[in-house]
Coordinates of C-alpha atoms in Angstrom, one line a residue:
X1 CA 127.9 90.7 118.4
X2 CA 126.4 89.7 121.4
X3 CA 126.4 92.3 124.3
X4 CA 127.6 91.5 128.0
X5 CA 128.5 92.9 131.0
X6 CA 131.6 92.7 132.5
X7 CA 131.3 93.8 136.1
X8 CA 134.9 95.2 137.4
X9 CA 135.7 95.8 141.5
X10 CA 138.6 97.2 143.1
X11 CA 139.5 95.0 146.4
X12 CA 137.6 98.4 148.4
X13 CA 134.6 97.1 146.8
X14 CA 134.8 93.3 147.1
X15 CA 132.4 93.3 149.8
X16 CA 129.8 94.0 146.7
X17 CA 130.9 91.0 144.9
X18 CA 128.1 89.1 146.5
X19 CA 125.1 90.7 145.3
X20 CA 126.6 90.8 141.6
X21 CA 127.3 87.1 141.6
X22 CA 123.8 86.3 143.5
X23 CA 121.4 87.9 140.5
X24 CA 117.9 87.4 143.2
X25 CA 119.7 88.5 145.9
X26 CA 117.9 90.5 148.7
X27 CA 118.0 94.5 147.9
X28 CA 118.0 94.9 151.6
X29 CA 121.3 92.8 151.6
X30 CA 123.3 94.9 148.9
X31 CA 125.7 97.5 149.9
X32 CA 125.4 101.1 149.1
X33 CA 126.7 100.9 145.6
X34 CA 129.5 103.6 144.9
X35 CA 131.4 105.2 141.9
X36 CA 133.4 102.0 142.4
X37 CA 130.6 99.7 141.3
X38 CA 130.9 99.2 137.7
X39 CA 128.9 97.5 134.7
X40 CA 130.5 97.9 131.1
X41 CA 128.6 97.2 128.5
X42 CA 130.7 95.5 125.8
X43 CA 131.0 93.4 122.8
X44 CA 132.2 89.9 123.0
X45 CA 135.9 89.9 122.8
X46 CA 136.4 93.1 122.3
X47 CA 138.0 95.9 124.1
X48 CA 135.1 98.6 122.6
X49 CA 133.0 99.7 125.8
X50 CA 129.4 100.2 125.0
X51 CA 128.8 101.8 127.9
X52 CA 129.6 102.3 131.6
X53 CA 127.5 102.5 134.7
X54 CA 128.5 103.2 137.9
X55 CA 126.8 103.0 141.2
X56 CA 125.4 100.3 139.4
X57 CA 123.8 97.1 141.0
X58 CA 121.9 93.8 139.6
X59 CA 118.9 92.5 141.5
X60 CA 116.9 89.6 139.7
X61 CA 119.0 91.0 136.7
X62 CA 117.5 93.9 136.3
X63 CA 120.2 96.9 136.4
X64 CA 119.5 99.6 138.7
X65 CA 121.8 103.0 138.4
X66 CA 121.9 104.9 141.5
X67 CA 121.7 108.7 141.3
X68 CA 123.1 110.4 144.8
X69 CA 121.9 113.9 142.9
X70 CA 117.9 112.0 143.1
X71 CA 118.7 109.9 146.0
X72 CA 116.7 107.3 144.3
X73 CA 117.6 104.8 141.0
X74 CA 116.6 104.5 137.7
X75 CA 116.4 101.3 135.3
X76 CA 119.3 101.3 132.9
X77 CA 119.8 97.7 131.3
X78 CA 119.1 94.3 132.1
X79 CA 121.5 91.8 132.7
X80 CA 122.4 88.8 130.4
X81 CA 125.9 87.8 131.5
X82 CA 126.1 84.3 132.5
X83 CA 122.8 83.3 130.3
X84 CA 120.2 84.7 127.4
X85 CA 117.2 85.9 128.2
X86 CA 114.3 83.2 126.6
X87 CA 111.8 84.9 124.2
X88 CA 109.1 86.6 125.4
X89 CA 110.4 86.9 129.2
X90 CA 108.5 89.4 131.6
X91 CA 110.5 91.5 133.7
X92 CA 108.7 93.7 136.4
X93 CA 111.4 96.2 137.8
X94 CA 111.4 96.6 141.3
X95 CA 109.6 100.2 142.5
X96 CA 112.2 100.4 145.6
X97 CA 115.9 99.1 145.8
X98 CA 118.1 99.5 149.1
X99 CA 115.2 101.4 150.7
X100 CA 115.4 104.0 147.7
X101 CA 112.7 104.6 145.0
X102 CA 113.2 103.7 141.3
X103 CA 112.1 106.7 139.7
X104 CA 113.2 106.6 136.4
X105 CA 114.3 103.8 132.9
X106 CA 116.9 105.0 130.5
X107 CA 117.6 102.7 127.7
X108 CA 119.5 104.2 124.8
X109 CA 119.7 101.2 122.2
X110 CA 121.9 102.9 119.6
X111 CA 124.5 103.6 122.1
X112 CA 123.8 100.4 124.0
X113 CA 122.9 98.1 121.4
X114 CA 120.9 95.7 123.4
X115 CA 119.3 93.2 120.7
X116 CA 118.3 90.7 123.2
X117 CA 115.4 93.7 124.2
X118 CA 113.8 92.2 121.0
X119 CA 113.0 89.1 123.6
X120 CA 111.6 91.2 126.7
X121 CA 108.0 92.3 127.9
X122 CA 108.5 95.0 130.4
X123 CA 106.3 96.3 133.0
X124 CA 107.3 99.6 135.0
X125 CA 106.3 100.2 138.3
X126 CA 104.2 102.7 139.1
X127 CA 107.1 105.1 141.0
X128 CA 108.3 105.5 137.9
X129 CA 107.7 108.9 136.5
X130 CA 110.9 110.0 134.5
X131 CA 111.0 107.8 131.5
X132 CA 113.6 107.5 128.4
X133 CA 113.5 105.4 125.8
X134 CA 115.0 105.2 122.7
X135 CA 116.6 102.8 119.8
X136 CA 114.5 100.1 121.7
X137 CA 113.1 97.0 120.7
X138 CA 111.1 95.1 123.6
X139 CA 108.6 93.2 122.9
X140 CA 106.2 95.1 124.6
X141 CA 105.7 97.7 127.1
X142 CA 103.2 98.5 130.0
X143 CA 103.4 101.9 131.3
X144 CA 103.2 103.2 135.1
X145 CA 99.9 103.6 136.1
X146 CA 98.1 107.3 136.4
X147 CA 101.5 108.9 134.4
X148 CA 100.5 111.8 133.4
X149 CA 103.9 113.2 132.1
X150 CA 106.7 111.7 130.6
X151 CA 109.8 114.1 130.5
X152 CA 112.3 111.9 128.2
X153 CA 109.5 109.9 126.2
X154 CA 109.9 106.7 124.3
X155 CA 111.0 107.6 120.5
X156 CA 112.8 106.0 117.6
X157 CA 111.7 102.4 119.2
X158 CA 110.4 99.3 117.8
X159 CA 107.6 98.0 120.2
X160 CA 104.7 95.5 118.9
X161 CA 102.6 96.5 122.0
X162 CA 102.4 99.6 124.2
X163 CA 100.0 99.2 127.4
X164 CA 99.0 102.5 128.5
X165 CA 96.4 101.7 132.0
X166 CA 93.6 102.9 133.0
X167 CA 93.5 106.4 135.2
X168 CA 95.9 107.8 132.6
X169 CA 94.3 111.2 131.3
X170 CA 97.2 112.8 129.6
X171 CA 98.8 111.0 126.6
X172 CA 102.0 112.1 124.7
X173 CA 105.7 111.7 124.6
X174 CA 105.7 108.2 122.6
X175 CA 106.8 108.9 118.6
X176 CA 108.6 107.0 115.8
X177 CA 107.2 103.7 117.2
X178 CA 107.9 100.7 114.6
X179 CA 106.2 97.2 114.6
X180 CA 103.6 98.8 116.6
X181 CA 100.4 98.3 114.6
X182 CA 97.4 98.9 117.1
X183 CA 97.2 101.3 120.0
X184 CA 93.7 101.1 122.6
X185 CA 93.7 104.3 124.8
X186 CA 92.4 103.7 128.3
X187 CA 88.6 105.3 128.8
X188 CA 90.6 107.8 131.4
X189 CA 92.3 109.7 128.9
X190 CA 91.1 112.9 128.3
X191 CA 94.2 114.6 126.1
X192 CA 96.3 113.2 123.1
X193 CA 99.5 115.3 123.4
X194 CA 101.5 116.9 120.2
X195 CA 103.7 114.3 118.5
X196 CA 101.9 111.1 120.1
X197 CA 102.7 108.4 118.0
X198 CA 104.1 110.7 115.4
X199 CA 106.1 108.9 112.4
X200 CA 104.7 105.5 113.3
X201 CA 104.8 103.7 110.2
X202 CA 103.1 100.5 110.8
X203 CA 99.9 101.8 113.0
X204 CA 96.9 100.7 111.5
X205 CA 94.8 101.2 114.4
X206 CA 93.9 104.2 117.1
X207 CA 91.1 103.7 119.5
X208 CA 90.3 107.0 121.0
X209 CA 87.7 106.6 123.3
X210 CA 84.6 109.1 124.2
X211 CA 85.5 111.6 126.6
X212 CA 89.1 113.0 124.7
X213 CA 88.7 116.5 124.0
X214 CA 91.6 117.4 122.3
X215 CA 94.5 116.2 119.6
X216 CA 97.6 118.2 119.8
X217 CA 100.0 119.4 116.7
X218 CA 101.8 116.8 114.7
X219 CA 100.0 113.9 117.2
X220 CA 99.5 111.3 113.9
X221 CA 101.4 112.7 111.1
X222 CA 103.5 110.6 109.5
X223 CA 101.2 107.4 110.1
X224 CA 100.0 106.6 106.2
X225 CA 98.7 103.0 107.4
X226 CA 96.3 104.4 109.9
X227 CA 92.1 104.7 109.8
X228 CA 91.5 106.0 113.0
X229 CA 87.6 107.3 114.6
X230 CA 87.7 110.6 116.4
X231 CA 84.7 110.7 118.5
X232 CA 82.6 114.0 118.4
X233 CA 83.5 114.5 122.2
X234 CA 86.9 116.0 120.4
X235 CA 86.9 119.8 119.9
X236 CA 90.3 120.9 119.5
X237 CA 92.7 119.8 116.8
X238 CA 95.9 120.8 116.4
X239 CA 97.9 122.2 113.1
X240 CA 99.8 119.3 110.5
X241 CA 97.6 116.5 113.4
X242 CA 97.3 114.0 110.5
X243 CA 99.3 115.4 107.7
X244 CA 102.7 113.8 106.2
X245 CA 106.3 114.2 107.3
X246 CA 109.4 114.1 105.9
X247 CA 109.5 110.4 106.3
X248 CA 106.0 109.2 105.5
X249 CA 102.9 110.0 104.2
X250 CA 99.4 111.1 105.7
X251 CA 96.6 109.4 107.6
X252 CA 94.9 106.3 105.4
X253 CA 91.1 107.2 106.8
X254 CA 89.3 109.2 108.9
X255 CA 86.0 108.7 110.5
X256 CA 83.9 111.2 112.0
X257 CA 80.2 111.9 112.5
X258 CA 79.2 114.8 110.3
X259 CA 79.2 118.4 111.5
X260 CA 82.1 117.3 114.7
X261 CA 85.4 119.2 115.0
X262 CA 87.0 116.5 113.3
X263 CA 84.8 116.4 110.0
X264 CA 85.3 120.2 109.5
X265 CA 89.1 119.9 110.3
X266 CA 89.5 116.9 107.9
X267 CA 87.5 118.9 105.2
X268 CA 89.6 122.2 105.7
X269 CA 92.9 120.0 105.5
X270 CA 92.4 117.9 102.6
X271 CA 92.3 114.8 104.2
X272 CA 90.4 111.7 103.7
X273 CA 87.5 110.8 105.9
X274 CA 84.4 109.0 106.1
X275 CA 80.9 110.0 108.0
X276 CA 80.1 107.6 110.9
X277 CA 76.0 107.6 111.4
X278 CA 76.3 107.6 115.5
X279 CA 73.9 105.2 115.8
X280 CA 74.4 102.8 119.0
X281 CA 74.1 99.6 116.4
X282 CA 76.9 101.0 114.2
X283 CA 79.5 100.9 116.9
X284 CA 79.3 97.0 117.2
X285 CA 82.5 94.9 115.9
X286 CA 81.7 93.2 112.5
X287 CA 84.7 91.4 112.1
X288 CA 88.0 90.2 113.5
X289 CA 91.0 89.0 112.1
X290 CA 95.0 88.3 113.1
X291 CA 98.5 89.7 112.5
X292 CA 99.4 86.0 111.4
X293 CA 97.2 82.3 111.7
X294 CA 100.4 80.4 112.8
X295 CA 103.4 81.0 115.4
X296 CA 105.6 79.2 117.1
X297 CA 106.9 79.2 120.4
X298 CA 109.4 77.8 123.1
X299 CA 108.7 76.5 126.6
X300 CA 108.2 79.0 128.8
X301 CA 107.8 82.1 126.4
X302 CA 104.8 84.5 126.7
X303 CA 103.4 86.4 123.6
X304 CA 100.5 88.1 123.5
X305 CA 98.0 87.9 120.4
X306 CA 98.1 90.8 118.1
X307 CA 94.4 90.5 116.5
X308 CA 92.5 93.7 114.4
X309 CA 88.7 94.6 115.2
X310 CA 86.5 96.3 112.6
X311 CA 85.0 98.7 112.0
X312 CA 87.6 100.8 113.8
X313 CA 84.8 103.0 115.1
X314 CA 83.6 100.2 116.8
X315 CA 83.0 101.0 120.3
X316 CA 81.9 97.1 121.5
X317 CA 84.9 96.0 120.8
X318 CA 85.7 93.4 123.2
X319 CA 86.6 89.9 122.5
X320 CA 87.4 86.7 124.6
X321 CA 89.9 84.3 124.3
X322 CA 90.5 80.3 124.6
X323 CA 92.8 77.2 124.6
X324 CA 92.0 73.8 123.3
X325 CA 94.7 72.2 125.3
X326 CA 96.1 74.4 128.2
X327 CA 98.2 72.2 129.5
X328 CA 100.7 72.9 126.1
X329 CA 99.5 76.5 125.9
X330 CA 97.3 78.5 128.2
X331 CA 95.5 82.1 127.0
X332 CA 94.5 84.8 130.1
X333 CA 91.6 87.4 129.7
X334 CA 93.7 90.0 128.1
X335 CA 95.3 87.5 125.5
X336 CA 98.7 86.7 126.9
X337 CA 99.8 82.9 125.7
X338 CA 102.1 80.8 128.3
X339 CA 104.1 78.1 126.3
X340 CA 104.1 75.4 128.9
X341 CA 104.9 72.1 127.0
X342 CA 105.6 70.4 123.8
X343 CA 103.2 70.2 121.5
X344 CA 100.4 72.1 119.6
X345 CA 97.1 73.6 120.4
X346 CA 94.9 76.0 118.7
X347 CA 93.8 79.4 119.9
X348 CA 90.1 80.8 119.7
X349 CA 89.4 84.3 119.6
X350 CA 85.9 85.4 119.2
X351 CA 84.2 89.1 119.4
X352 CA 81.6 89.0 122.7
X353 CA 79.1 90.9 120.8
X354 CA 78.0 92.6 117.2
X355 CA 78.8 89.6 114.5
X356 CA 80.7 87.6 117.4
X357 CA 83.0 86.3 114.6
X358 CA 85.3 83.4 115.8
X359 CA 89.3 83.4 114.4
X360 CA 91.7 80.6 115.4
X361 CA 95.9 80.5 115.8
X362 CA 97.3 77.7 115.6
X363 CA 100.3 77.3 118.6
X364 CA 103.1 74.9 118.2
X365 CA 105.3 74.6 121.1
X366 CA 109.2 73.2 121.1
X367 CA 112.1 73.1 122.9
X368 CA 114.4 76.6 123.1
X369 CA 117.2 77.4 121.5
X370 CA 120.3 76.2 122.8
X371 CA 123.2 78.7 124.1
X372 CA 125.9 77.5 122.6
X373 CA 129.4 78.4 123.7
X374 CA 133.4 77.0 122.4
X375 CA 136.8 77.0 123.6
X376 CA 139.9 75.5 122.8
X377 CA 141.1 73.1 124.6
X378 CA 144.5 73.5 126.5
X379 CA 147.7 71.8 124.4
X380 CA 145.3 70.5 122.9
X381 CA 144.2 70.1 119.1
X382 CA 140.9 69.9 120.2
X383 CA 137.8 72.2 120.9
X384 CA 135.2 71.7 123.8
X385 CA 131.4 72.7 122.6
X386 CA 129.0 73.3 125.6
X387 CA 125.3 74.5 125.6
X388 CA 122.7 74.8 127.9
X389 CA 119.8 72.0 128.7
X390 CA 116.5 72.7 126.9
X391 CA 113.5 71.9 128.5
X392 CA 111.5 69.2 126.6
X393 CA 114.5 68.2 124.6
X394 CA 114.9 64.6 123.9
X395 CA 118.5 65.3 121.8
X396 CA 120.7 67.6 120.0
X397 CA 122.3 68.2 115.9
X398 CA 125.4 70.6 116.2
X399 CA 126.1 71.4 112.6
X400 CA 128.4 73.9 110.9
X401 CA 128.0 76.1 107.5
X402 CA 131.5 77.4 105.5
X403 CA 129.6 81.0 105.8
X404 CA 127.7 82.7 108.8
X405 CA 124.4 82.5 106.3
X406 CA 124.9 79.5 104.6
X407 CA 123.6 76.6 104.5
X408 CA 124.4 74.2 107.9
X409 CA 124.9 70.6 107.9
X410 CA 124.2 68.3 110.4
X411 CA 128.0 66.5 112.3
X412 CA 127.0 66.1 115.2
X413 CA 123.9 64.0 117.0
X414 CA 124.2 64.1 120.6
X415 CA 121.8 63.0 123.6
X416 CA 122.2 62.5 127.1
X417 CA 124.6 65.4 127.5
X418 CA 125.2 69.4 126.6
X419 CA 129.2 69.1 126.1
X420 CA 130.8 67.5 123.4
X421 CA 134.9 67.6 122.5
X422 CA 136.1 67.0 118.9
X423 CA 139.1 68.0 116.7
X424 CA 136.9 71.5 115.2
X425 CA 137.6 73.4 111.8
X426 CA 138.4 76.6 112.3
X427 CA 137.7 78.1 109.1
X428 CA 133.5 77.2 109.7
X429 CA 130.7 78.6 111.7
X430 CA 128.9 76.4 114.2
X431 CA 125.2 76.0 115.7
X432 CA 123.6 74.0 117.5
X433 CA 119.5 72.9 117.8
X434 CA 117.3 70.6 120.4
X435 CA 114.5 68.0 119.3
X436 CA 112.1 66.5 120.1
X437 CA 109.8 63.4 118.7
X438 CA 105.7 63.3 119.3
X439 CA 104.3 60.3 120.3
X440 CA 103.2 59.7 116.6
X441 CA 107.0 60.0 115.7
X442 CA 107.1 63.3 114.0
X443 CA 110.3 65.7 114.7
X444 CA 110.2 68.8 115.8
X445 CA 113.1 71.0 116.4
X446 CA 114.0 74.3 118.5
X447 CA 115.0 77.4 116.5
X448 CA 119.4 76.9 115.6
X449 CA 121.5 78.7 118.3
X450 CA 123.4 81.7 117.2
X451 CA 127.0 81.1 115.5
X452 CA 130.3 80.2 117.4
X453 CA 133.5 80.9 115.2
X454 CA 137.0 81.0 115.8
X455 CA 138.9 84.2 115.0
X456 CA 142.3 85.0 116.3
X457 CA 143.0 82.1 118.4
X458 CA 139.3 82.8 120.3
X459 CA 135.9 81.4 119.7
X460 CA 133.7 83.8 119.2
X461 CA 129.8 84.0 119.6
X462 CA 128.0 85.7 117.3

């Protein structure tokens, strides 16, 4: 079930109404929030609380929690009341609210259950220092710059991307990360903390820089898909760094030059490694390849492309990045796509030096998926289906399935408008999609909607 905020006020609190209505309000406009100010976290038609957060206030629907103990606020949810958040949306949290620092993010996605995460890319400020994360599924993740220490850490998450920046020396406090497959430490660091990354299960890919002097305990165990170079800068490597877990299996591949810290510990540990000849020429990128040669996207998403350099010793690693039509998709420098229009376009990547080996995604751009919402009509036999206008859209097909998974069939073909009334079964799940046609005719369509059914005398959203 979809998860909401209800926002409840006593009349002593009314005068806060404004900024929770109002989600880009000024924070220099919005009352001190009190114990009174609540968010409840809920399903959809249901009287089971999620969670509750008080002293809680919305600006550019982002959830800040203020905590008198701190005098400052920390991040706790984000805010998809009144609409869903498109795929691949950016949020970058404010750093000061009300005149008061945002220290802190605690998302707790089992207790929470925010699915629409899946759908965000988040940047934290850099006054953020206390972070906690768990049960998580954004789509990626930039950390505050220089952090050092991270006192709650980010665990038990799915993430496909975490951005640590540059002028960060000390890594650790990130484990049991799924869907993440590549991690690029900035040149800063300088220590890999115990249980970094621990229990990953999808990392293929490490690059740990020159200048890192030390793994700590238990920092890749439990990553069986990773091949990972430790450079010979590294002298300290600490116990079970590598080895299995309970859950999954030991490291894939190690490289090493011969004679480093991290030959003799592989060879002492049983573990399988390769010698590295450190040879300048060696460290050039042979070859490049992608996660997947084909996605698709709606207007106005952003996704960043997930692509594999090898060997993964390779130290000129860089690669560069282009569009063959911009105006339906654009590509920046560090290989964030912007779907801007219908249409298609085909993505170059290509290594800057060693083999400079070219690989291409193709990019098809469409409309995005309705919201669709229903509701019974008054003394009325009927039911009024509504949904929200999809940029690029030129109609709609509402269709309906006897099951939630089955298969749908097209009733409905609307244009011109987002609300249609009819006389609705209420034994059969609805959805709803937007189309559009190229100029050489050919259809394309938006991903379906999630479900509306009726249950109780209630439509429901799935």
């Amino acid at each position: 079930m979809k998860k909401k905020f209800l926002k409840l006020f006593t009349s002593v609190a009314m005068l806060a109404l404004v900024f929770c209505l109002h989600q880009n309000v000024r924070a220099e406009d919005i009352a001190q929030p009190t114990e009174k100010d609540v968010y409840i976290h809920h399903d959809d038609g249901e009287d089971y609380v999620a969670n509750r957060y008080e002293r809680a206030i919305v600006v550019d629907r982002v959830v800040y929690q203020y905590l008198p103990e701190k005098d400052s606020y920390r991040i706790v949810a984000f805010d998809d009341n009144d609409e869903e958040f498109p795929e691949g949306i950016t949020f970058k949290p404010r750093s000061e609210v009300r005149g008061k620092p945002v220290t802190g993010i605690y998302i707790d996605g089992e207790e929470d259950g925010p699915s629409y995460l899946t759908r965000l890319n988040l940047v934290l400020p850099d006054s953020v220092k206390d972070i906690e994360i768990s049960g998580a599924s954004f789509g990626s993740i930039t950390l505050p710059k220089f952090l050092t220490v991270t006192p709650g850490g980010i665990f038990e998450s799915d993430f496909e991307q975490i951005i640590i920046p540059e002028g960060t020396t000390n890594v650790r406090g990130i484990n049991d990360i799924w869907k993440l497959r590549k991690m690029e430490l900035p040149s800063s660091t300088k220590k890999i903390g115990k249980y970094f990354l621990r229990n990953s299960s999808d990392l293929r890919t490490v690059y740990i820089p020159e200048g890192v002097t030390e793994i700590g305990a238990e920092a890749f165990s439990g990553c069986p898909k990773l091949e990972i170079y430790i450079p010979a800068s590294v002298k300290k490597i600490g116990k079970n760094a590598f080895k299995k877990t309970d859950q999954y299996g030991q490291v894939k591949m190690i490289y090493c030059a011969n004679n480093s810290a991290a030959h003799k510990y592989a060879k002492k540990n049983h573990l399988p490694y390769t010698i590295v000849d450190p040879v300048k020429t060696s460290y050039k990128a042979t070859d490049l390849s992608l996660s997947t040669k084909r996605i698709s996207m709606p207007i106005g998403a952003k996704k960043r492309v997930l692509y594999q350099v090898t060997p993964v010793y390779a130290a000129k690693r860089n690669v560069k990045f282009s569009s063959s039509n911009s105006k339906v998709v654009s590509v920046n420098a560090k290989g964030m796509l912007t779907a801007k229009k219908n249409g298609k376009a085909t993505i170059t990547v290509q290594l800057k030096s060693g083999s400079k080996k070219k690989v291409k995604l193709k990019v098809v751009v469409q409309p995005r998926a309705p919201y669709l919402l229903a509701d019974s009509v008054p003394n009325k036999n009927t039911t009024v289906f509504t949904w929200n206008k999809s940029e690029g859209e030129e109609g709609y097909e509402l269709s309906c399935s006897d099951t939630k998974n089955g298969t749908y069939k097209v009733i409905k073909k609307v244009t011109g408008k987002t609300k249609i009334t009819f006389k609705a079964s209420t034994k059969k799940y609805y959805k709803i999609r937007a189309w559009y046609r190229t100029a050489k005719g050919k259809k394309y369509y938006s991903d379906y909607s999630k479900a509306v059914y009726h249950l109780g005398h209630i439509w429901f959203r799935d």
